[in-house]
PDB file of C-alpha atoms in Angstrom:
ATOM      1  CA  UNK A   1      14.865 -57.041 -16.743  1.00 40.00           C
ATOM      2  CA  UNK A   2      15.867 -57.680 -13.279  1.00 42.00           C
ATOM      3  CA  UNK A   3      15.808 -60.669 -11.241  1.00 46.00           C
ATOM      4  CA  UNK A   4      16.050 -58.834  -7.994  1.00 44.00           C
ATOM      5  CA  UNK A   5      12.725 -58.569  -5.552  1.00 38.00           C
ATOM      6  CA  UNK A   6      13.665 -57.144  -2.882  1.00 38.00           C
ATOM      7  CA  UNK A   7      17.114 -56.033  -3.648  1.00 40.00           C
ATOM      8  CA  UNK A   8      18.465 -57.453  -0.633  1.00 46.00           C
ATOM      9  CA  UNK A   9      20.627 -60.181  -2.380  1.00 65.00           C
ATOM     10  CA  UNK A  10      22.593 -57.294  -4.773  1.00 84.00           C
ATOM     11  CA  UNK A  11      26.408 -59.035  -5.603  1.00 91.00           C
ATOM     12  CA  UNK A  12      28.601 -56.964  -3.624  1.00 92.00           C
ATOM     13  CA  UNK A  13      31.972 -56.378  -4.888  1.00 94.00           C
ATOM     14  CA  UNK A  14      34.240 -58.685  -3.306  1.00 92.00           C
ATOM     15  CA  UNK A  15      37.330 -56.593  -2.078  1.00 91.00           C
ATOM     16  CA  UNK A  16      37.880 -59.133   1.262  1.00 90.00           C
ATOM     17  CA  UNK A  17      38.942 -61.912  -1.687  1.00 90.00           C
ATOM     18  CA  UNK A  18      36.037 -64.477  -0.703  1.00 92.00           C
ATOM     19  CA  UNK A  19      35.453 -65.521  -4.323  1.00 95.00           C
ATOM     20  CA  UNK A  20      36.827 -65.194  -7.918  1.00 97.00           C
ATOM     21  CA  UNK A  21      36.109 -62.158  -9.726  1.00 98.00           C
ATOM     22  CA  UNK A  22      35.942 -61.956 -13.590  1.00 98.00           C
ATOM     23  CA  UNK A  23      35.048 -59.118 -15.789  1.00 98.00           C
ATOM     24  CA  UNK A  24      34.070 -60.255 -19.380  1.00 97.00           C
ATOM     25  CA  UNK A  25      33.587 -57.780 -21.636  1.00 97.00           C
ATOM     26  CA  UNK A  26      31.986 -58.223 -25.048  1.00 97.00           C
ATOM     27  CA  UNK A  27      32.237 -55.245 -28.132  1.00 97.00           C
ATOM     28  CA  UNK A  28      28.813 -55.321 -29.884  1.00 96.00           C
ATOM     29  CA  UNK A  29      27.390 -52.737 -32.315  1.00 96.00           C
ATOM     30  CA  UNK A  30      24.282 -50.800 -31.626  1.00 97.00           C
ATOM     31  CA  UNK A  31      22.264 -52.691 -33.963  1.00 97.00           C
ATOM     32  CA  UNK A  32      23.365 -56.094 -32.385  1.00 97.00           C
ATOM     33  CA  UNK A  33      23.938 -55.379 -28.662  1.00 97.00           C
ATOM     34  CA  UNK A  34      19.877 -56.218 -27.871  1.00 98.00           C
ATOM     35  CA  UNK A  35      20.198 -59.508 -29.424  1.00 98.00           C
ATOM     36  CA  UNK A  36      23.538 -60.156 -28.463  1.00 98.00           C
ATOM     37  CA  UNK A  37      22.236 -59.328 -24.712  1.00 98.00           C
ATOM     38  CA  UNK A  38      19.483 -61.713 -25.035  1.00 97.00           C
ATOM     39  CA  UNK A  39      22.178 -64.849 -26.045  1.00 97.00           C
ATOM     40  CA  UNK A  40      24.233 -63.958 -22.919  1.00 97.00           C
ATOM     41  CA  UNK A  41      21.347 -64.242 -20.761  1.00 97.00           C
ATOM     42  CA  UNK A  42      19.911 -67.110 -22.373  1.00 96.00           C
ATOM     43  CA  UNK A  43      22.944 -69.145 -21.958  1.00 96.00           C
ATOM     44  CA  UNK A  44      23.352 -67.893 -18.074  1.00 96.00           C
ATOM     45  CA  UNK A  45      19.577 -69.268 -17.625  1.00 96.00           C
ATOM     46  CA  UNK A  46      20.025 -71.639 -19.559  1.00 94.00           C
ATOM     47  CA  UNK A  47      23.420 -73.271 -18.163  1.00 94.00           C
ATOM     48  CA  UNK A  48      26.247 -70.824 -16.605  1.00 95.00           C
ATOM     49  CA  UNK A  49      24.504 -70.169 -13.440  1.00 95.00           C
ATOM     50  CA  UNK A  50      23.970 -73.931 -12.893  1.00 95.00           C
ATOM     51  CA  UNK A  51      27.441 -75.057 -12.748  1.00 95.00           C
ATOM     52  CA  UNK A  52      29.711 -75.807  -9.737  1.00 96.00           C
ATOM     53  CA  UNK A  53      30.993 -73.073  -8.107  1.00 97.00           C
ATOM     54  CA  UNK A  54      29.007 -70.091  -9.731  1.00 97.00           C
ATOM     55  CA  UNK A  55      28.157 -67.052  -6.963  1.00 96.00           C
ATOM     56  CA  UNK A  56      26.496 -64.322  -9.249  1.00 96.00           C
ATOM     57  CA  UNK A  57      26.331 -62.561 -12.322  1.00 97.00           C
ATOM     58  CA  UNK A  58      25.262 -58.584 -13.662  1.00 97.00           C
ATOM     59  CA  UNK A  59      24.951 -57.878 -16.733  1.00 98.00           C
ATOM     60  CA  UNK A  60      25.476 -54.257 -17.624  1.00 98.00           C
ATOM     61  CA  UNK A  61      24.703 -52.741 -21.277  1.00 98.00           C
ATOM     62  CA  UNK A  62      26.906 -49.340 -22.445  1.00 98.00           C
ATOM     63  CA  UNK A  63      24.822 -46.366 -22.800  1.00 97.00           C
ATOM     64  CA  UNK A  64      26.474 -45.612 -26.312  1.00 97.00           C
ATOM     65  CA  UNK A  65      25.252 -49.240 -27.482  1.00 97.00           C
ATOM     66  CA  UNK A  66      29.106 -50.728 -28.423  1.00 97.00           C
ATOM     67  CA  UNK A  67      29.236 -53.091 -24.914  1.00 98.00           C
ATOM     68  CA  UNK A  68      27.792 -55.315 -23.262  1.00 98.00           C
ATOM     69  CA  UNK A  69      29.855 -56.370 -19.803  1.00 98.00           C
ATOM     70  CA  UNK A  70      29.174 -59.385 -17.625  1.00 98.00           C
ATOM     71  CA  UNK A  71      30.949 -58.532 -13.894  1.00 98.00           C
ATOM     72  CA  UNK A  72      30.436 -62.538 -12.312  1.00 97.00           C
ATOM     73  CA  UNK A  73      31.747 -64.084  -9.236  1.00 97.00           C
ATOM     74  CA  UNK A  74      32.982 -67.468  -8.925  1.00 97.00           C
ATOM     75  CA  UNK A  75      33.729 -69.819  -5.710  1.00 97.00           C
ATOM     76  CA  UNK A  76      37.172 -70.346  -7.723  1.00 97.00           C
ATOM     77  CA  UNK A  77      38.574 -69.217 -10.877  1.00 97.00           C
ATOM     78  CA  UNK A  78      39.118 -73.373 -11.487  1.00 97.00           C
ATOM     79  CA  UNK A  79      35.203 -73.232 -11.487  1.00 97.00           C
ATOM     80  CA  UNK A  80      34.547 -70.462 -13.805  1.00 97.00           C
ATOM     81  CA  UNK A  81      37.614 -71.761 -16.204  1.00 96.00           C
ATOM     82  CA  UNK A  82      35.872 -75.557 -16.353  1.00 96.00           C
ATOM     83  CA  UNK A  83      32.767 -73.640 -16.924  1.00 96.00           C
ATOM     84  CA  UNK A  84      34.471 -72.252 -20.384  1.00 93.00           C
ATOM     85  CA  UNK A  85      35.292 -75.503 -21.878  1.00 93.00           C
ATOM     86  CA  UNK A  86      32.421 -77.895 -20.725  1.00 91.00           C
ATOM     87  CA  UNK A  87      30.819 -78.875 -23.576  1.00 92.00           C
ATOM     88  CA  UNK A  88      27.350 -78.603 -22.826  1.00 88.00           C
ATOM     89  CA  UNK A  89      28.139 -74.533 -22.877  1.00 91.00           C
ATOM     90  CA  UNK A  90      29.288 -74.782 -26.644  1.00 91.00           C
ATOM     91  CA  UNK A  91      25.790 -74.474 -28.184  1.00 94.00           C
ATOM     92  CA  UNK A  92      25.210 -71.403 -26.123  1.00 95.00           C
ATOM     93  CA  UNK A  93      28.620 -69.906 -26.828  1.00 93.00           C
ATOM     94  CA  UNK A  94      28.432 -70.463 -30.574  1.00 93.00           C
ATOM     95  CA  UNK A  95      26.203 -68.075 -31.480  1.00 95.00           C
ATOM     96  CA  UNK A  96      27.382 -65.314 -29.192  1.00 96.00           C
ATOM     97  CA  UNK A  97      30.722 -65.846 -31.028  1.00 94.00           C
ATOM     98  CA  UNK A  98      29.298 -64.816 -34.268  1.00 94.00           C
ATOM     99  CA  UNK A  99      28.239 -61.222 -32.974  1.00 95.00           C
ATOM    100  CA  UNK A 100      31.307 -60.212 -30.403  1.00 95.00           C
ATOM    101  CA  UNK A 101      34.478 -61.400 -29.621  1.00 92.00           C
ATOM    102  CA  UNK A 102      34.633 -61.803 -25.718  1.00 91.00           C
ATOM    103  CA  UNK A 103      37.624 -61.229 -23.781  1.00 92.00           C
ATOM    104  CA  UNK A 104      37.339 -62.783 -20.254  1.00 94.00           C
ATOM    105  CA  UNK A 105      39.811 -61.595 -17.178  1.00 96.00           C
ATOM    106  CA  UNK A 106      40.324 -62.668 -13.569  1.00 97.00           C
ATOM    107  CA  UNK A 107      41.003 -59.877 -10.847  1.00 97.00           C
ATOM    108  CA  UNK A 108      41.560 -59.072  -7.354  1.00 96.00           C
ATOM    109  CA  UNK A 109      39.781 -56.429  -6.245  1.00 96.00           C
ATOM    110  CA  UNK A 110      42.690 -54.330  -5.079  1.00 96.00           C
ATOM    111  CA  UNK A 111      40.949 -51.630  -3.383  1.00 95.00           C
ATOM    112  CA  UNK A 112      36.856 -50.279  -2.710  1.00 95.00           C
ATOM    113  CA  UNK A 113      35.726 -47.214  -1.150  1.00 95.00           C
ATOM    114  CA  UNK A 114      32.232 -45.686  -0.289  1.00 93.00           C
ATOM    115  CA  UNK A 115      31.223 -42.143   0.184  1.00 93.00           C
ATOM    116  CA  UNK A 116      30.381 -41.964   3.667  1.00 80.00           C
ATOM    117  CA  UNK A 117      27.128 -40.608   2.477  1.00 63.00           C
ATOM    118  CA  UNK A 118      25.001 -42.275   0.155  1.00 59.00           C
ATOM    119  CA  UNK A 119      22.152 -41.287  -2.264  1.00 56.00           C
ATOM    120  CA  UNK A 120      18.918 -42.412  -1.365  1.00 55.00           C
ATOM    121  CA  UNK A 121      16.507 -44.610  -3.747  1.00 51.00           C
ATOM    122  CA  UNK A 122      14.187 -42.650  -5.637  1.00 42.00           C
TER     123      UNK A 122
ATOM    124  CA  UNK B   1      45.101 -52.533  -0.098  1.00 40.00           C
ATOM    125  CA  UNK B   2      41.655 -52.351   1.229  1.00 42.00           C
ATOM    126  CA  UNK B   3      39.932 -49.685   2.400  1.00 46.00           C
ATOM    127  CA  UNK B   4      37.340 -51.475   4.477  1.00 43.00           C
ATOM    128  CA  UNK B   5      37.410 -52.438   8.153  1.00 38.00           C
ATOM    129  CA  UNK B   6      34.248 -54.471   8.698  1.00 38.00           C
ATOM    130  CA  UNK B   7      33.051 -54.861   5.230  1.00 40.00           C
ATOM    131  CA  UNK B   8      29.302 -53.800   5.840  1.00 46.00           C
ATOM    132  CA  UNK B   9      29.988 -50.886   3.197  1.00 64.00           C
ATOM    133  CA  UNK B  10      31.290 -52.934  -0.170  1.00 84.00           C
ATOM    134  CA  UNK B  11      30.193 -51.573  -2.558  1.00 91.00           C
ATOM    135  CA  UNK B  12      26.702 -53.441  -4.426  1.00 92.00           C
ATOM    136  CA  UNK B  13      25.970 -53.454  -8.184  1.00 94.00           C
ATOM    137  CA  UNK B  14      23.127 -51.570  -8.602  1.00 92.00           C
ATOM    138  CA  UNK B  15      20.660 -53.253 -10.041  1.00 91.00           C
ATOM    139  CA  UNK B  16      18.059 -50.874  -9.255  1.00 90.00           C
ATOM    140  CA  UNK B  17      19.344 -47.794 -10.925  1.00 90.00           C
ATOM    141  CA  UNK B  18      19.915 -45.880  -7.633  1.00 92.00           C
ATOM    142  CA  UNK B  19      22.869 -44.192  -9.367  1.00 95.00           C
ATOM    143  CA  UNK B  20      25.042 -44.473 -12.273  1.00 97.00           C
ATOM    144  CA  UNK B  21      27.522 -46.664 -13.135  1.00 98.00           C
ATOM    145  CA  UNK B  22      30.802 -46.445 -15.029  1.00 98.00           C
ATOM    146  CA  UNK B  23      33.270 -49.289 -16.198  1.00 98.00           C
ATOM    147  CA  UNK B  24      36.641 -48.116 -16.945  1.00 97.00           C
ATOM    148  CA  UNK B  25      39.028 -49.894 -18.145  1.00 97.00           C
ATOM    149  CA  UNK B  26      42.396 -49.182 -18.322  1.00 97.00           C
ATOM    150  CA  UNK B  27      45.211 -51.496 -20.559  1.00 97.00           C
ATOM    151  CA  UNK B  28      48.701 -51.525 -19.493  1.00 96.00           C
ATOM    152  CA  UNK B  29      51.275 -54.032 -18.977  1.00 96.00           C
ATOM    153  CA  UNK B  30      52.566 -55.910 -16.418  1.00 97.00           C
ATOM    154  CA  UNK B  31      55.379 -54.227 -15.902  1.00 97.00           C
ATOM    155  CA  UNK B  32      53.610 -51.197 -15.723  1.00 97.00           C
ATOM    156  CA  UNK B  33      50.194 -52.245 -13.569  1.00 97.00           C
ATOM    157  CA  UNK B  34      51.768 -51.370 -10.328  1.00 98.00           C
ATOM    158  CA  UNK B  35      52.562 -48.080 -11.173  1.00 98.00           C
ATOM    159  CA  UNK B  36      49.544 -47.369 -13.180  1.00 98.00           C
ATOM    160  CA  UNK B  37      47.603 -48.689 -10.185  1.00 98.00           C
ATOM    161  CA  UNK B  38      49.223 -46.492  -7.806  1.00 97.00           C
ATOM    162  CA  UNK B  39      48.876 -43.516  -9.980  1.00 97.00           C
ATOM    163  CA  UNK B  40      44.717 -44.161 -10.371  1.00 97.00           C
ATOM    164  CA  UNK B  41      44.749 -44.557  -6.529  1.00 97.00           C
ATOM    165  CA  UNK B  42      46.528 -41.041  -5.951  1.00 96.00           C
ATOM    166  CA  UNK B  43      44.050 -39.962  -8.486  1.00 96.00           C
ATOM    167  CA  UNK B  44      40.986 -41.318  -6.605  1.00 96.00           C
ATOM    168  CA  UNK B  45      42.466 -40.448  -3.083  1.00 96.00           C
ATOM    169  CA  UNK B  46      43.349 -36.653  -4.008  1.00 94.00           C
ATOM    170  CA  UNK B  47      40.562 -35.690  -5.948  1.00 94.00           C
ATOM    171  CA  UNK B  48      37.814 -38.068  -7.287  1.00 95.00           C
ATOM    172  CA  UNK B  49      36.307 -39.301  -4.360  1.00 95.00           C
ATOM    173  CA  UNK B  50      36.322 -35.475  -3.748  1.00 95.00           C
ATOM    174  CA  UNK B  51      34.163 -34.563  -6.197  1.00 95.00           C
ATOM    175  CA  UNK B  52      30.414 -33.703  -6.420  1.00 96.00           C
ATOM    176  CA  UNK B  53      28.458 -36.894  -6.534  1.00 97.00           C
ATOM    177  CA  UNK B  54      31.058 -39.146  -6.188  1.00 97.00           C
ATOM    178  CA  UNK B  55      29.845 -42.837  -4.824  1.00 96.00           C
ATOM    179  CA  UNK B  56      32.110 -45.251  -4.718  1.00 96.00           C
ATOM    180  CA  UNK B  57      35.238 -46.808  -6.811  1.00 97.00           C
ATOM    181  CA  UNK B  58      36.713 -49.840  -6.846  1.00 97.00           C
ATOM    182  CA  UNK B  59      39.922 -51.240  -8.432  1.00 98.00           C
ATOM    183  CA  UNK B  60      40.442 -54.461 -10.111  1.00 98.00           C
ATOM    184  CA  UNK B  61      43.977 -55.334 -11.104  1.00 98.00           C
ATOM    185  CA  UNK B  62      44.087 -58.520 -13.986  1.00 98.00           C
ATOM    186  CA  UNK B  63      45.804 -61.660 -12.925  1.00 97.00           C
ATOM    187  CA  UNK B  64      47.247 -61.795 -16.131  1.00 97.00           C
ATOM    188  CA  UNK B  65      49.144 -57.722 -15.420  1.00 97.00           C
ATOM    189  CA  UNK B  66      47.125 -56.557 -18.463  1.00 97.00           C
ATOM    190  CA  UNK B  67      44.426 -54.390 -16.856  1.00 98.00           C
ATOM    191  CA  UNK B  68      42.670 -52.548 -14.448  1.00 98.00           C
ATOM    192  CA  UNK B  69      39.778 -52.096 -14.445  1.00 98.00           C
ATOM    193  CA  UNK B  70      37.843 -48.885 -12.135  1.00 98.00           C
ATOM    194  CA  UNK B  71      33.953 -49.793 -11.210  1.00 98.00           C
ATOM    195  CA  UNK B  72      32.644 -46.703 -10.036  1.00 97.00           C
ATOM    196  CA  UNK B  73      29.130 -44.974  -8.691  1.00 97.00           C
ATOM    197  CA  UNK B  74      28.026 -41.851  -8.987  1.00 97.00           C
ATOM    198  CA  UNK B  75      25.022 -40.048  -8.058  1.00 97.00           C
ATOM    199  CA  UNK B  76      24.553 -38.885 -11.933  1.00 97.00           C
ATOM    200  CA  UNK B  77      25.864 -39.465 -15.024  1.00 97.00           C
ATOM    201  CA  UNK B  78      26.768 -35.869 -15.108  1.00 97.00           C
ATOM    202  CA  UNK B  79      28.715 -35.843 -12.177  1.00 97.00           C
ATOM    203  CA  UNK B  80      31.038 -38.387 -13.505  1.00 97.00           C
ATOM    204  CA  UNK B  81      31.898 -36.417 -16.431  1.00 96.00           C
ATOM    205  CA  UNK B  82      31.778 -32.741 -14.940  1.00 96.00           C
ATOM    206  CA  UNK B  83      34.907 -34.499 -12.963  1.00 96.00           C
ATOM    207  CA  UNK B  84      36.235 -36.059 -15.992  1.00 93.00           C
ATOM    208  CA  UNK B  85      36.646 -31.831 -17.634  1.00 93.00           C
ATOM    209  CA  UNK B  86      37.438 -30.562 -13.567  1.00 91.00           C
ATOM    210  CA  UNK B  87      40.703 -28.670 -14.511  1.00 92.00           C
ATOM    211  CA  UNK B  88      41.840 -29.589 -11.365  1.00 88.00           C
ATOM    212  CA  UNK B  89      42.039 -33.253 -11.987  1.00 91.00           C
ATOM    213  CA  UNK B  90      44.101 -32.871 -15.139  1.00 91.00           C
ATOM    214  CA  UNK B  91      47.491 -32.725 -13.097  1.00 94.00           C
ATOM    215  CA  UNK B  92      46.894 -36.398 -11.908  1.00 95.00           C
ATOM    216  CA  UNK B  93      45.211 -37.699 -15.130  1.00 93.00           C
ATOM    217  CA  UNK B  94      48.532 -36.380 -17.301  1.00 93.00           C
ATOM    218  CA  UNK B  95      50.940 -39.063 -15.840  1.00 95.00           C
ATOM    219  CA  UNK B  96      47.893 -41.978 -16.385  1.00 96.00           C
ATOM    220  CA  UNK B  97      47.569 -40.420 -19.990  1.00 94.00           C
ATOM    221  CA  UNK B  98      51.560 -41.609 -20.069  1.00 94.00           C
ATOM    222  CA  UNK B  99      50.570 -45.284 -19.040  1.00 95.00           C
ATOM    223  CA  UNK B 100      47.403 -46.149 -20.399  1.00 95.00           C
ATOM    224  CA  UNK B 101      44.411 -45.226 -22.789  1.00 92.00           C
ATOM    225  CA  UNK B 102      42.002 -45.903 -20.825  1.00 91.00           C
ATOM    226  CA  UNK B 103      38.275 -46.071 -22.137  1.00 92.00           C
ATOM    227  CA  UNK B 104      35.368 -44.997 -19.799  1.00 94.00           C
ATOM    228  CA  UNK B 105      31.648 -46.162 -20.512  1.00 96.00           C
ATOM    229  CA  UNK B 106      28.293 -45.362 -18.873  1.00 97.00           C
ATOM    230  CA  UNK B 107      26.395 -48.397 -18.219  1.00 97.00           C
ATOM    231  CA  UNK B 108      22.635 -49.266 -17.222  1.00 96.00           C
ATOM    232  CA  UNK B 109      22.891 -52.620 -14.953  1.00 96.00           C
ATOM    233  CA  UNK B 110      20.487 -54.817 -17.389  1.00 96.00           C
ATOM    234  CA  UNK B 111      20.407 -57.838 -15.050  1.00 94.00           C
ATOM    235  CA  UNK B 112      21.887 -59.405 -11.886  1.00 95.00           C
ATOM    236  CA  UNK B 113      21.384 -62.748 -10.452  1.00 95.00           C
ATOM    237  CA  UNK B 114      22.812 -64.360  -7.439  1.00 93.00           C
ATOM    238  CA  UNK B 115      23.204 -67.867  -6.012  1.00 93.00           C
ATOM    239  CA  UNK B 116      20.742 -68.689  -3.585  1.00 80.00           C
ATOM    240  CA  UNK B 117      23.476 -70.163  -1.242  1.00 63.00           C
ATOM    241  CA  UNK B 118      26.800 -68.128  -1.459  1.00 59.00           C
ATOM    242  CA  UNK B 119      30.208 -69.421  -0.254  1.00 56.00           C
ATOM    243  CA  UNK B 120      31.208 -68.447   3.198  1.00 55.00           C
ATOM    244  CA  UNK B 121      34.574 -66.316   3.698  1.00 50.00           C
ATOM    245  CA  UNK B 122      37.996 -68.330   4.848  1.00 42.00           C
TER     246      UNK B 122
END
């Protein structure tokens, strides 16, 4: 699944402080992490990337099946925080709260660096 | 601390599976994240960014002083942990071992949407 085209709109991480950062990261099980993957997504769809203030959101899935980690960029952490606890969220949250329990974090980015040299696509 | 000048190489999350990407995070506490920060940096600074395959790394320190949190790029999955066994990173991993157990995870970037109008910086 990727909602990319083009991949000229890939969120860049944000060391020069423009936005919010927040790295939420959810423990899952192998046997759950597909379907909790699928509620995450359904409820940014659905709601979380149509509220005030929202810049982007990745979604990245362990390898060894026991995480699922949602790296998302906010105009302000206000707007990501009044995100949380709007209601109309609750119905989408529920049932991700009965597979994982989330922990959610605000960051700077304190430092980024790039090999000069970069792999090439493909 | 930033280790950009014109921010035209920030690192992007890589939806496209160019390379591979790890999410480490590290717990501490916040009278500790400073130092454990500093320690990951001389880490990264001395040796990582050294290594075979290394492509990029970037630091995210918790509002809250409870974690940091390493997003990092590497041309293969193997080169991440080849460096992760280097004997010669061992010397600056000991002290970090001191401060923190930190947990390192391969991911696969399932998903990544952006706004279609982003803030503008300042």
């Amino acid at each position: 699944m990727n909602d990319h085209t083009g991949g000229t709109t890939m969120p860049q991480i944000d060391v020069d402080g423009t936005c919010a950062t927040f790295i939420n990261v959810f423990p899952t099980r192998p046997r759950d992490q597909q379907k909790l993957l699928d509620l995450l997504l359904s409820a940014h769809e659905n709601v979380i990337r149509h509220r005030p203030g929202y810049v982007s959101s990745s979604f990245h899935r362990s390898v060894d099946g026991y995480l699922i980690v949602d790296y998302t960029q906010w105009e302000r952490r206000e707007d990501f925080e009044a995100m949380v606890r709007d209601p109309a969220v609750l119905p989408y949250f529920a049932p991700i709260g009965e597979l994982t329990t989330g922990e959610q974090h605000a960051y700077d980015v304190v430092f980024s660096h790039e090999a000069a040299s970069l792999p090439t696509a493909g």
